[in-house]
Amino acid sequence: MADLSSPKAAAAYSRYARTLLEARPELSTDIGTALTSGWSADDMRRLVAQVLQQQGARDKGDDLGAALRQLRQRVLLTLMERELAGAASLAEVCSTMTALAEVCIALALEALTPELEQTLGVPMSDSGERQELIVVGMGKLGGGELNVSSDIDLVFVYPEDGETRTAEGTGKNSVSNHEFFIALGKRLITLLSAVTGEGFVFRVDMRLRPWGDPGPLAMSFDALEQYLVAQGREWERYAWIKGRAISGSEETRKALAALVRPFVFRKYLDYGAYGAMRELHAQIREEVERREMAGNVKLGPGGIREIEFIAQVFQLIRGGRESDLQIRPTLQVLALLGKRGLLSAEDVSVFSLAYDFLRRVEHRLQYLDDAQTHELPAADAEDDRRRLAQSMGARTWAAFMRKLDAHRDAVAQRFEKIFGTHTHAQGQSGRHELASLWTSTEGREARLKALGFAEPDTAAARLASIQSGSRYQSLPESSRERVDALVPRLLERAARRPNPDATLARVLDLVETVSRRAAYLALMDEHPVALDRLTELVSASPWAAEYLNRHPVLLDELLDTRLLMAKPDWRAAGRALRRQLMELDHDAERQMDMLRESHHTQLFHLLLQDLAGALSVEALADHLADLADLLLQVTLELCWIQLRERSPDLPPEPRFAVIAYGKVGGKELGYASDLDLVFLYDDSEEQDENTVAAYARLGQRINTWLNSRTAAGQLFETDMRLRPDGASGLMVSSMSAFRRYQREAAWTWEHQALTRARFCAGEAAIGAAFEEERRAILCKQRDLAKLAEEVRNMRNTMTEGHPNRSELFDLKHDRGGMVDIEFIVQYLVLAHAHRHEQLARNDGNIALLGYAAKLKLIDAGLATQVQEAYRVYRRRQHALRLEGARYARVPGEEVAAHIEATLALWKAVLGKVKK
C-alpha cells in the first residue's frame, strides 16, 4: 500500500480520488501543487469565473452548476491531499469546506436572482425596499466546521412580506414575496444538489426550517419570530446556536441575529437546558442502539455529538447573560469554558483532543468514497480498515482502535459526569429514601423528630402548607416533579446541620421563592453540590439566606468553589464589567441591572469567604470598599457617556470626583451599609455654563442610578447630607465652593467627618485637590477646650438620638461603645494634627490610636486596650448582622472590660462622661 505521507496520498487512500483522476487526469497538476498552498474564497471565485469563460457561458444555471461541481472536485481533491499528507490542520479543512459552501451559494444566488426577477419581478416590501433571500447556514456550516462530504443544513428567510414589482409594459403579473423566495429557494436547491455526470455541488437538507418538511420553504422575519415564540422547541434552540446568515447585507444579517438571539439565549441562567439536552441525547442513543450504530464516530458513545452537546449545553445555560459564549465553533467554545472555569483544564484538553481525532477520522471515512458516512469499516472491509488505521498514524487496526476507544471512553465518562442519568421524575429507580416523608403525612412528625428536628410539628406544618398552597398546586408538572425531588434531599441535608429546624425553614423559603422559575429548580435538581453548599450557607447565616432569597440568581455561584474562594482582583473585575456593559449597546435599563447583578455576585463571593473564615472583618471591609469604589467609577463613566450622547460638545472625560465619607470613606463598610457621598467638580479653569450644568445633571444621574430599584434590586442607598449646607445644599459643589465652605462655614462635626473621607472615583486630580484641602482643614490649630466641648455636645446629641431601652449593650451607640472610640480619635486628629501631620492620614481608627500612643498623646496601655475593644466590637457587630439581628446588642457583662477601657480613655481625653 502506498505511503500516505508521500505525494498523491489522496490517490493512494481514496477510491473517489482515483476514480476522479482517471476521469480527469489534468487534476493531477492540482495534487502536485496542493502541499504548497490551500484554497481561499477568492481562489474559488476565480476558478469558477475561469471555467465559465472557457465554456463561453453567461452564468446560466446549467453552466454555473457544472462550474461549481468542477470547483468542488478540485477543492476536495487538493484538500484531501493536504490533510492526508499532514499539511492541513482540522481547522483548515473545516474552514475551507465552509468557504466552498458559502462561495457556491453566493454565486448561485448572484446568477439565479436576476434571472428569476426577469420572470416574476423584483421582490419589494410594502415600504418600497428591495428584498433579498437570506440563506441561513445551520449545523456545521453555520459553525464554520463543515465536513468534507457533508450535506448542508439550510433555512431560507427574507426580511419583509410584500409583492414583486414588474417592469411596466411587460404584462407580467406580480407575485407575493413569499412565492418569489420559495421559487428562488427551489432553484437554489436544485442547482446545488442535482446529481449529474460530474456529481453534485452539495446535498441540501431543509428539515431544520420551521415545521420541518411540511413547513414553507421560505418565510419572512415576522413569521419566523412568531414561530419561534409560539412553536419553537428545545431541540430547535440547540440547532439555532449554530444558525448563521451567509447571504444578505450586513444590516439584514444583524437584524436576523437579533431576532433569533432571545429564542436561543435566555436572559436568565437556563439550567432547564440540561434536561432538554439529556432528553435529546437519550433519543439519539436509542436510535443508535436500535440501528446498531456503536461504530458511528459521530452519534455513538463518546462521539462527536457528545462533545458538541457538552459545549452547547453551557451555551444554552449561560449565553444569555455572557454574550461571549454566543460563538459557534465547538473548539472555541470549549476553550472559553475552560478560561471561565466552567470546565476544568483537563476536561477541555480531553474534549479538544478527542474532537480533533474524531473529526479527522470522520473525514477519512468520507474521503474513501465521497460518502456522507460516520461508520467505521465493517469487519469484512479489511482493506478499508488498514487504510484508515494507516492514515491516522497507526500500524494496525487494533492499534488504531485502542486510540479511538481511549478518546471515546474519556469523552463518555465526562459526558455522564456532566449530564448524568437523572432520576428526578417520579417512578424512576432513583427515588430518595425520604420521598415518602414529603408525599405522605402519615407519621410525618415522628419521622421528623427521629431525624433530629427539635420542633417536628412546625416542620410538618410547613411541609403541608407548601403542598396545599396555590403556588405549588399551580406549577407545571415538570416543576412540581423537581420540587418533589428537591424537598426530600433538602430534608436530608437540613437534618445534618446543627440547627436543622432553622435550616429547613430557610431552604423551604427559597424553594417557594424560586418555584415559578424552572431554571432555578433545575439548577438545584441537577447539581447536588449546589444543594450541599446551599444548606451549609443558610444554616450558617439567616442574613445570607435572606440575601439569597432576594437574589436567587446567585444560586449559580454555588457551583464552583475555586471561583468562590479566589482572592478578588478588582482591576480584572472592572475590565470584565466594562466589556459586558458596552455589549449592551447603551441599554440603560439593562446596564443598571448588570451593575446590580455584578455587585450581588461579588458581594456573595465575599460572603461565602467570610462564612468560611477566609476573611477577617478588616479584610472584608477593605474588599467591600474596593467593590463600592469600582461600581461608583463605572457608574460615573456610564452616566457621563449618556450625557455626552445628548450633548456631544461636552469634554470626553468629566472633571468630576466622588468623595466617600463615613464607613465607606474609612473602609469599614459592612454588607448592607449605605454610602455617604459628596460630589465635586473642578473649577480651577474657566468652564462654560453648559459643562457646569452637565456636572449637576451628572451628580443627579449617578445618585439615581445608585438608588433606583430595578428588577435586579438596588445598587446602594446613598446619603448626601454631608455635602456643603447639607440637605439644603447643591447636589454637586465646585472645588472652590467646597474649600470656602470648609474654611468659613463648616461645623466642627463636619470637620470630624473629614477624618474619614477620601477620594473614591472620578478624576484623580480633583481627588488630590480634595485630599490637600482635607489635610489643611484637619491640620488647623484649634482652641482645645472649645473643641472638646463641641465634640462632647455632639456625642450627647447622638446618644439622645439613639435611645436603648433594652437590657443589652448597644455596641455602636451606647457609652463605651464604637461611637465613643470614633469620637476620641476624631478629637485627637483635630486637636493635634497641626503638630503631628501623620494624624491626618485616613488610616482607620485602630491605626490612629496607635499613632496617638506613639506620640504620647494618650496612654499606650490604654490605647492597646481600646484598639482591641474596637476590633471586638466590629467582629461582634458583624456576626450579629450575619445572624439577622436588627440591632448590634449584646449582654453588657460580655464586653464589660472593653466598655471600661473605652470610658477610661474618653475620660482621659475628653473629660467626664455624660450618662
GROMACS .gro file of N, CA and C in nm, residues 157-213:
model
  171
  157VAL      N    1  -3.501   3.256   0.467
  157VAL     CA    2  -3.588   3.361   0.520
  157VAL      C    3  -3.568   3.488   0.438
  158TYR      N    4  -3.660   3.580   0.455
  158TYR     CA    5  -3.647   3.711   0.390
  158TYR      C    6  -3.704   3.815   0.485
  159PRO      N    7  -3.660   3.941   0.476
  159PRO     CA    8  -3.697   4.038   0.580
  159PRO      C    9  -3.846   4.069   0.589
  160GLU      N   10  -3.911   4.104   0.475
  160GLU     CA   11  -4.049   4.153   0.485
  160GLU      C   12  -4.135   4.095   0.375
  161ASP      N   13  -4.263   4.077   0.408
  161ASP     CA   14  -4.360   4.038   0.306
  161ASP      C   15  -4.388   4.158   0.216
  162GLY      N   16  -4.451   4.129   0.104
  162GLY     CA   17  -4.484   4.231   0.006
  162GLY      C   18  -4.507   4.164  -0.127
  163GLU      N   19  -4.491   4.240  -0.236
  163GLU     CA   20  -4.511   4.184  -0.370
  163GLU      C   21  -4.396   4.225  -0.460
  164THR      N   22  -4.380   4.148  -0.568
  164THR     CA   23  -4.275   4.183  -0.663
  164THR      C   24  -4.322   4.300  -0.750
  165ARG      N   25  -4.225   4.374  -0.797
  165ARG     CA   26  -4.252   4.488  -0.885
  165ARG      C   27  -4.203   4.449  -1.025
  166THR      N   28  -4.295   4.447  -1.121
  166THR     CA   29  -4.259   4.410  -1.258
  166THR      C   30  -4.244   4.535  -1.342
  167ALA      N   31  -4.165   4.521  -1.447
  167ALA     CA   32  -4.141   4.635  -1.537
  167ALA      C   33  -4.268   4.670  -1.611
  168GLU      N   34  -4.294   4.799  -1.628
  168GLU     CA   35  -4.414   4.845  -1.698
  168GLU      C   36  -4.410   4.799  -1.844
  169GLY      N   37  -4.525   4.761  -1.891
  169GLY     CA   38  -4.535   4.723  -2.032
  169GLY      C   39  -4.505   4.579  -2.060
  170THR      N   40  -4.463   4.504  -1.959
  170THR     CA   41  -4.431   4.362  -1.984
  170THR      C   42  -4.555   4.275  -1.979
  171GLY      N   43  -4.660   4.326  -1.912
  171GLY     CA   44  -4.781   4.247  -1.899
  171GLY      C   45  -4.771   4.136  -1.798
  172LYS      N   46  -4.663   4.132  -1.726
  172LYS     CA   47  -4.645   4.026  -1.626
  172LYS      C   48  -4.712   4.066  -1.495
  173ASN      N   49  -4.770   3.967  -1.428
  173ASN     CA   50  -4.837   3.992  -1.300
  173ASN      C   51  -4.739   3.978  -1.185
  174SER      N   52  -4.761   4.060  -1.081
  174SER     CA   53  -4.680   4.049  -0.960
  174SER      C   54  -4.716   3.923  -0.884
  175VAL      N   55  -4.620   3.876  -0.806
  175VAL     CA   56  -4.645   3.766  -0.712
  175VAL      C   57  -4.602   3.811  -0.574
  176SER      N   58  -4.645   3.739  -0.474
  176SER     CA   59  -4.604   3.775  -0.338
  176SER      C   60  -4.455   3.746  -0.319
  177ASN      N   61  -4.393   3.818  -0.229
  177ASN     CA   62  -4.254   3.789  -0.195
  177ASN      C   63  -4.239   3.643  -0.150
  178HIS      N   64  -4.340   3.595  -0.079
  178HIS     CA   65  -4.337   3.458  -0.032
  178HIS      C   66  -4.322   3.361  -0.149
  179GLU      N   67  -4.402   3.381  -0.253
  179GLU     CA   68  -4.393   3.294  -0.371
  179GLU      C   69  -4.259   3.310  -0.441
  180PHE      N   70  -4.213   3.433  -0.451
  180PHE     CA   71  -4.086   3.458  -0.519
  180PHE      C   72  -3.972   3.382  -0.451
  181PHE      N   73  -3.964   3.395  -0.320
  181PHE     CA   74  -3.849   3.336  -0.250
  181PHE      C   75  -3.860   3.184  -0.239
  182ILE      N   76  -3.980   3.131  -0.241
  182ILE     CA   77  -3.994   2.985  -0.248
  182ILE      C   78  -3.942   2.936  -0.382
  183ALA      N   79  -3.977   3.008  -0.488
  183ALA     CA   80  -3.929   2.969  -0.621
  183ALA      C   81  -3.776   2.980  -0.629
  184LEU      N   82  -3.723   3.087  -0.574
  184LEU     CA   83  -3.578   3.105  -0.575
  184LEU      C   84  -3.510   2.996  -0.493
  185GLY      N   85  -3.568   2.965  -0.378
  185GLY     CA   86  -3.511   2.861  -0.294
  185GLY      C   87  -3.509   2.726  -0.364
  186LYS      N   88  -3.616   2.692  -0.434
  186LYS     CA   89  -3.620   2.565  -0.506
  186LYS      C   90  -3.512   2.560  -0.612
  187ARG      N   91  -3.494   2.669  -0.685
  187ARG     CA   92  -3.390   2.672  -0.789
  187ARG      C   93  -3.251   2.658  -0.729
  188LEU      N   94  -3.232   2.722  -0.615
  188LEU     CA   95  -3.101   2.713  -0.548
  188LEU      C   96  -3.073   2.569  -0.505
  189ILE      N   97  -3.172   2.505  -0.446
  189ILE     CA   98  -3.154   2.366  -0.401
  189ILE      C   99  -3.122   2.276  -0.521
  190THR      N  100  -3.196   2.295  -0.630
  190THR     CA  101  -3.174   2.211  -0.747
  190THR      C  102  -3.034   2.231  -0.803
  191LEU      N  103  -2.992   2.356  -0.814
  191LEU     CA  104  -2.859   2.383  -0.868
  191LEU      C  105  -2.750   2.317  -0.785
  192LEU      N  106  -2.766   2.320  -0.652
  192LEU     CA  107  -2.661   2.267  -0.564
  192LEU      C  108  -2.664   2.115  -0.553
  193SER      N  109  -2.783   2.058  -0.548
  193SER     CA  110  -2.793   1.918  -0.510
  193SER      C  111  -2.819   1.822  -0.625
  194ALA      N  112  -2.858   1.873  -0.742
  194ALA     CA  113  -2.885   1.783  -0.855
  194ALA      C  114  -2.760   1.704  -0.891
  195VAL      N  115  -2.776   1.575  -0.914
  195VAL     CA  116  -2.663   1.488  -0.947
  195VAL      C  117  -2.655   1.474  -1.099
  196THR      N  118  -2.537   1.507  -1.151
  196THR     CA  119  -2.511   1.494  -1.294
  196THR      C  120  -2.392   1.399  -1.312
  197GLY      N  121  -2.343   1.393  -1.433
  197GLY     CA  122  -2.226   1.310  -1.458
  197GLY      C  123  -2.104   1.357  -1.381
  198GLU      N  124  -2.104   1.484  -1.339
  198GLU     CA  125  -1.991   1.537  -1.261
  198GLU      C  126  -2.019   1.536  -1.111
  199GLY      N  127  -2.125   1.468  -1.074
  199GLY     CA  128  -2.158   1.460  -0.932
  199GLY      C  129  -2.253   1.570  -0.889
  200PHE      N  130  -2.233   1.623  -0.770
  200PHE     CA  131  -2.320   1.728  -0.714
  200PHE      C  132  -2.231   1.836  -0.654
  201VAL      N  133  -2.293   1.949  -0.620
  201VAL     CA  134  -2.219   2.055  -0.550
  201VAL      C  135  -2.227   2.029  -0.400
  202PHE      N  136  -2.347   2.031  -0.346
  202PHE     CA  137  -2.372   1.995  -0.206
  202PHE      C  138  -2.509   1.932  -0.193
  203ARG      N  139  -2.519   1.831  -0.112
  203ARG     CA  140  -2.651   1.782  -0.074
  203ARG      C  141  -2.713   1.887   0.019
  204VAL      N  142  -2.841   1.914   0.002
  204VAL     CA  143  -2.907   2.018   0.080
  204VAL      C  144  -3.015   1.954   0.168
  205ASP      N  145  -3.013   1.992   0.295
  205ASP     CA  146  -3.113   1.941   0.391
  205ASP      C  147  -3.188   2.061   0.447
  206MET      N  148  -3.319   2.066   0.426
  206MET     CA  149  -3.401   2.179   0.469
  206MET      C  150  -3.489   2.143   0.590
  207ARG      N  151  -3.462   2.030   0.655
  207ARG     CA  152  -3.553   1.984   0.760
  207ARG      C  153  -3.545   2.064   0.889
  208LEU      N  154  -3.446   2.152   0.903
  208LEU     CA  155  -3.436   2.234   1.024
  208LEU      C  156  -3.520   2.362   1.015
  209ARG      N  157  -3.588   2.382   0.902
  209ARG     CA  158  -3.673   2.500   0.892
  209ARG      C  159  -3.797   2.483   0.979
  210PRO      N  160  -3.865   2.591   1.013
  210PRO     CA  161  -3.986   2.580   1.096
  210PRO      C  162  -4.086   2.479   1.039
  211TRP      N  163  -4.135   2.392   1.125
  211TRP     CA  164  -4.228   2.285   1.093
  211TRP      C  165  -4.166   2.174   1.007
  212GLY      N  166  -4.037   2.182   0.980
  212GLY     CA  167  -3.969   2.075   0.908
  212GLY      C  168  -4.019   2.060   0.766
  213ASP      N  169  -4.024   1.934   0.717
  213ASP     CA  170  -4.061   1.909   0.577
  213ASP      C  171  -4.197   1.966   0.537
   0.00000   0.00000   0.00000
